[in-house]
CSV table of C-alpha atoms in Angstrom, one decimal:
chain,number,residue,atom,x,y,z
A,1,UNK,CA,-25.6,5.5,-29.6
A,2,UNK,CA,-27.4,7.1,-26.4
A,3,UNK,CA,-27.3,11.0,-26.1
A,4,UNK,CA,-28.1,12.2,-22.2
A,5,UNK,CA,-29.3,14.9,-21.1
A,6,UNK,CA,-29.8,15.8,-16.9
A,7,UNK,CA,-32.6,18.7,-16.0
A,8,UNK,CA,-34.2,19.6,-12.3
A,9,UNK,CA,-31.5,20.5,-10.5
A,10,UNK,CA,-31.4,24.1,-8.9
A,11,UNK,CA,-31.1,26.0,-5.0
A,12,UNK,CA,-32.9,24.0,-2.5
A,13,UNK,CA,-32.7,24.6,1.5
A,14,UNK,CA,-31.6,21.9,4.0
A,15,UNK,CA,-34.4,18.8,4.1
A,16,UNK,CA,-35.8,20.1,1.1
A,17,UNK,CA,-36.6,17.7,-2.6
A,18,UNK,CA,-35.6,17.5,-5.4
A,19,UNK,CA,-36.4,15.4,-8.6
A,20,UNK,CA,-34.0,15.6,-11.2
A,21,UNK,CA,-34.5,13.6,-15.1
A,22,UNK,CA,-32.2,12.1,-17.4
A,23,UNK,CA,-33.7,12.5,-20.8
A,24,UNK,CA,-32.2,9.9,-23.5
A,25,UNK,CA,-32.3,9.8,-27.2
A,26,UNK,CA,-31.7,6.7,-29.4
A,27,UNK,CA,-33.5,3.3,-29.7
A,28,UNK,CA,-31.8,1.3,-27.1
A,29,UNK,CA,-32.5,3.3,-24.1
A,30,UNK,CA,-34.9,0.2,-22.5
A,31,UNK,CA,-31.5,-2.1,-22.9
A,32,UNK,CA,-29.6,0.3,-21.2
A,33,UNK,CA,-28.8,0.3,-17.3
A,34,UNK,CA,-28.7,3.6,-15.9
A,35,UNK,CA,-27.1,5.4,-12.9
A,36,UNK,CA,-26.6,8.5,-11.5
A,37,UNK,CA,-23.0,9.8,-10.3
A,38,UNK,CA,-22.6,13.2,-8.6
A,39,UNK,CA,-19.1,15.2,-8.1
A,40,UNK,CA,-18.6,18.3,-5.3
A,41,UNK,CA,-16.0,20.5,-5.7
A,42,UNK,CA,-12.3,19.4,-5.1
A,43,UNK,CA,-13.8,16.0,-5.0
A,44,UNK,CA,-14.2,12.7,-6.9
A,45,UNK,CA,-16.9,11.4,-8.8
A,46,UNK,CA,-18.7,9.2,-6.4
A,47,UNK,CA,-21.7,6.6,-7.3
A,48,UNK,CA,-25.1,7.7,-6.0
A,49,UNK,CA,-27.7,4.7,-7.6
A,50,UNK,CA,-28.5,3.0,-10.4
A,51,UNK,CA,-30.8,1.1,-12.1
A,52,UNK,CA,-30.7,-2.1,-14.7
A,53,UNK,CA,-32.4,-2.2,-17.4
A,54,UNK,CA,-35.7,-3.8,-16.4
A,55,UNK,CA,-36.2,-1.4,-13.7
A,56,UNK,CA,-36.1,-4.4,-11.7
A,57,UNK,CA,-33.2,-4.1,-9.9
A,58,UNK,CA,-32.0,-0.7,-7.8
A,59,UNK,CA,-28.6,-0.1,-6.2
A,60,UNK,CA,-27.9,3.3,-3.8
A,61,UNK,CA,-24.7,4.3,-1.9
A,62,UNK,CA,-25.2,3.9,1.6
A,63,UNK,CA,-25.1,7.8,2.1
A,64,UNK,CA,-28.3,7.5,0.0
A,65,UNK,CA,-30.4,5.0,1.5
A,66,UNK,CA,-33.3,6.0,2.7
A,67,UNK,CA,-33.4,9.4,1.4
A,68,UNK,CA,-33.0,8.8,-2.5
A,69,UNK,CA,-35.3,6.9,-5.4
A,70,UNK,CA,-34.2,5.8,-8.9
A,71,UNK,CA,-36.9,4.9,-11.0
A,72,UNK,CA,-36.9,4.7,-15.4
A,73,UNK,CA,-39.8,5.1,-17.5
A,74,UNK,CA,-38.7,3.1,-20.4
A,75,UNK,CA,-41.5,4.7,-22.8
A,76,UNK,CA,-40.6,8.4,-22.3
A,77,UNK,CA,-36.8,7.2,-22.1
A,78,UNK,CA,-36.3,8.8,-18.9
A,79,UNK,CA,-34.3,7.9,-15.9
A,80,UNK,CA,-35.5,10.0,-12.9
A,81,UNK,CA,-33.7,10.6,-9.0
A,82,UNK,CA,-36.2,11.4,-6.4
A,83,UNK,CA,-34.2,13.2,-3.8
A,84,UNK,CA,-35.4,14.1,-0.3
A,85,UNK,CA,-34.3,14.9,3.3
A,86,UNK,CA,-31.4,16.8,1.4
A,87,UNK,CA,-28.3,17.6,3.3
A,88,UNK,CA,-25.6,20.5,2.3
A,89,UNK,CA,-23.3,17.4,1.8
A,90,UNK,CA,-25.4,16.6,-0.9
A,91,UNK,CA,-24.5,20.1,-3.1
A,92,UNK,CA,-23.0,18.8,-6.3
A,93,UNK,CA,-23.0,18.4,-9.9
A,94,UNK,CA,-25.1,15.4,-10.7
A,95,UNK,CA,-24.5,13.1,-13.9
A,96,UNK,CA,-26.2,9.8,-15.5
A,97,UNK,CA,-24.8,7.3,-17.3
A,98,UNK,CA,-25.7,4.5,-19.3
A,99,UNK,CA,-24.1,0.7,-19.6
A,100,UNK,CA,-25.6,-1.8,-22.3
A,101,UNK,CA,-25.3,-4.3,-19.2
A,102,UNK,CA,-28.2,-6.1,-17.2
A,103,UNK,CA,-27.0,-5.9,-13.8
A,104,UNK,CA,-26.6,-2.5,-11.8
A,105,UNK,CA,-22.6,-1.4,-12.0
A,106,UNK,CA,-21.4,1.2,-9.6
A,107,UNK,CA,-18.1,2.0,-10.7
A,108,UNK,CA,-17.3,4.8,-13.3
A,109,UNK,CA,-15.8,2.5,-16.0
A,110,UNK,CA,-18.5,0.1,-16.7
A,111,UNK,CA,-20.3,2.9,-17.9
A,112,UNK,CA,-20.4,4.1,-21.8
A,113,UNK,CA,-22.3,7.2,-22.4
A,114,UNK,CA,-22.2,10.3,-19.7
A,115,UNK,CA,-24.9,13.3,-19.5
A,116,UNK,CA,-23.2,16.9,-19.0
A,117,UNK,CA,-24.7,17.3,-15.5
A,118,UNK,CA,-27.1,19.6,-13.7
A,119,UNK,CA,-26.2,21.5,-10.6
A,120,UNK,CA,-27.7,20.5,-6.9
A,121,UNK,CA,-26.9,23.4,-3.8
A,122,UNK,CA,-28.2,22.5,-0.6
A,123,UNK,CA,-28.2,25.6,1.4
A,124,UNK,CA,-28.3,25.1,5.5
C-alpha cells in the first residue's frame, strides 16, 4: 500500500518556478515508478513525466520538455517536479501516481495509487 501526498503548488506569474513534492508512505516506495499527471479545468487528465523506479529512467510530454524535471529521492520517499519557464497553459491541478512497474508508463491506467493534487495558477 502507498499513501500520496502532493505539496508546493500555489500563484506564480508567467516564466516563473515552481517545485512541487510528492510525499509517499509505505515500504515499497523505491519499487514504485512514479509520475506526475495534471488536469485544467473542463479538461482531461493529461501525462506530464514520470519516473521508474531506479530514477534511471525519465519520460516528459513534449509540452514539457525542456522546461520541466522529475527527479525521486528514494530515502526521503519523495518524488519531486521542478517546473520552470511556466506558461498560463500550465495552470492546473497537479497529481502523482505510483505503478509497481520498472519502466516509465504514461497512460492513466497503468497506474495504482493517486495523490489528491495540489493547485498550480500561472498568472500572465
Amino acid at each position: 500500500q502507498v499513501q500520496l501526498v502532493e505539496s508546493g503548488g500555489g500563484l506564480v506569474q508567467a516564466g516563473g518556478s515552481l517545485r512541487l513534492s510528492c510525499a509517499a508512505s509505505g515500504r515499497t516506495f523505491s519499487n514504485y515508478a512514479m509520475g506526475w499527471f495534471r488536469q485544467a479545468p473542463g479538461k482531461e487528465r493529461e501525462f506530464v513525466a514520470g519516473i521508474s523506479w531506479s530514477g534511471g529512467s525519465t519520460y516528459y510530454a513534449d509540452s514539457m520538455k525542456g522546461r520541466f524535471t522529475i527527479s525521486r529521492d528514494n530515502a526521503k520517499n519523495t518524488v519531486y517536479l521542478q517546473m520552470s519557464s511556466l506558461k498560463p497553459e500550465d495552470t492546473a491541478v497537479y497529481y502523482c501516481a505510483a505503478d509497481p512497474g520498472n519502466g516509465v508508463p504514461i497512460v492513466e491506467a497503468a497506474y495504482d495509487y493517486w495523490g489528491q493534487g495540489t493547485q498550480v495558477t500561472v498568472s500572465s
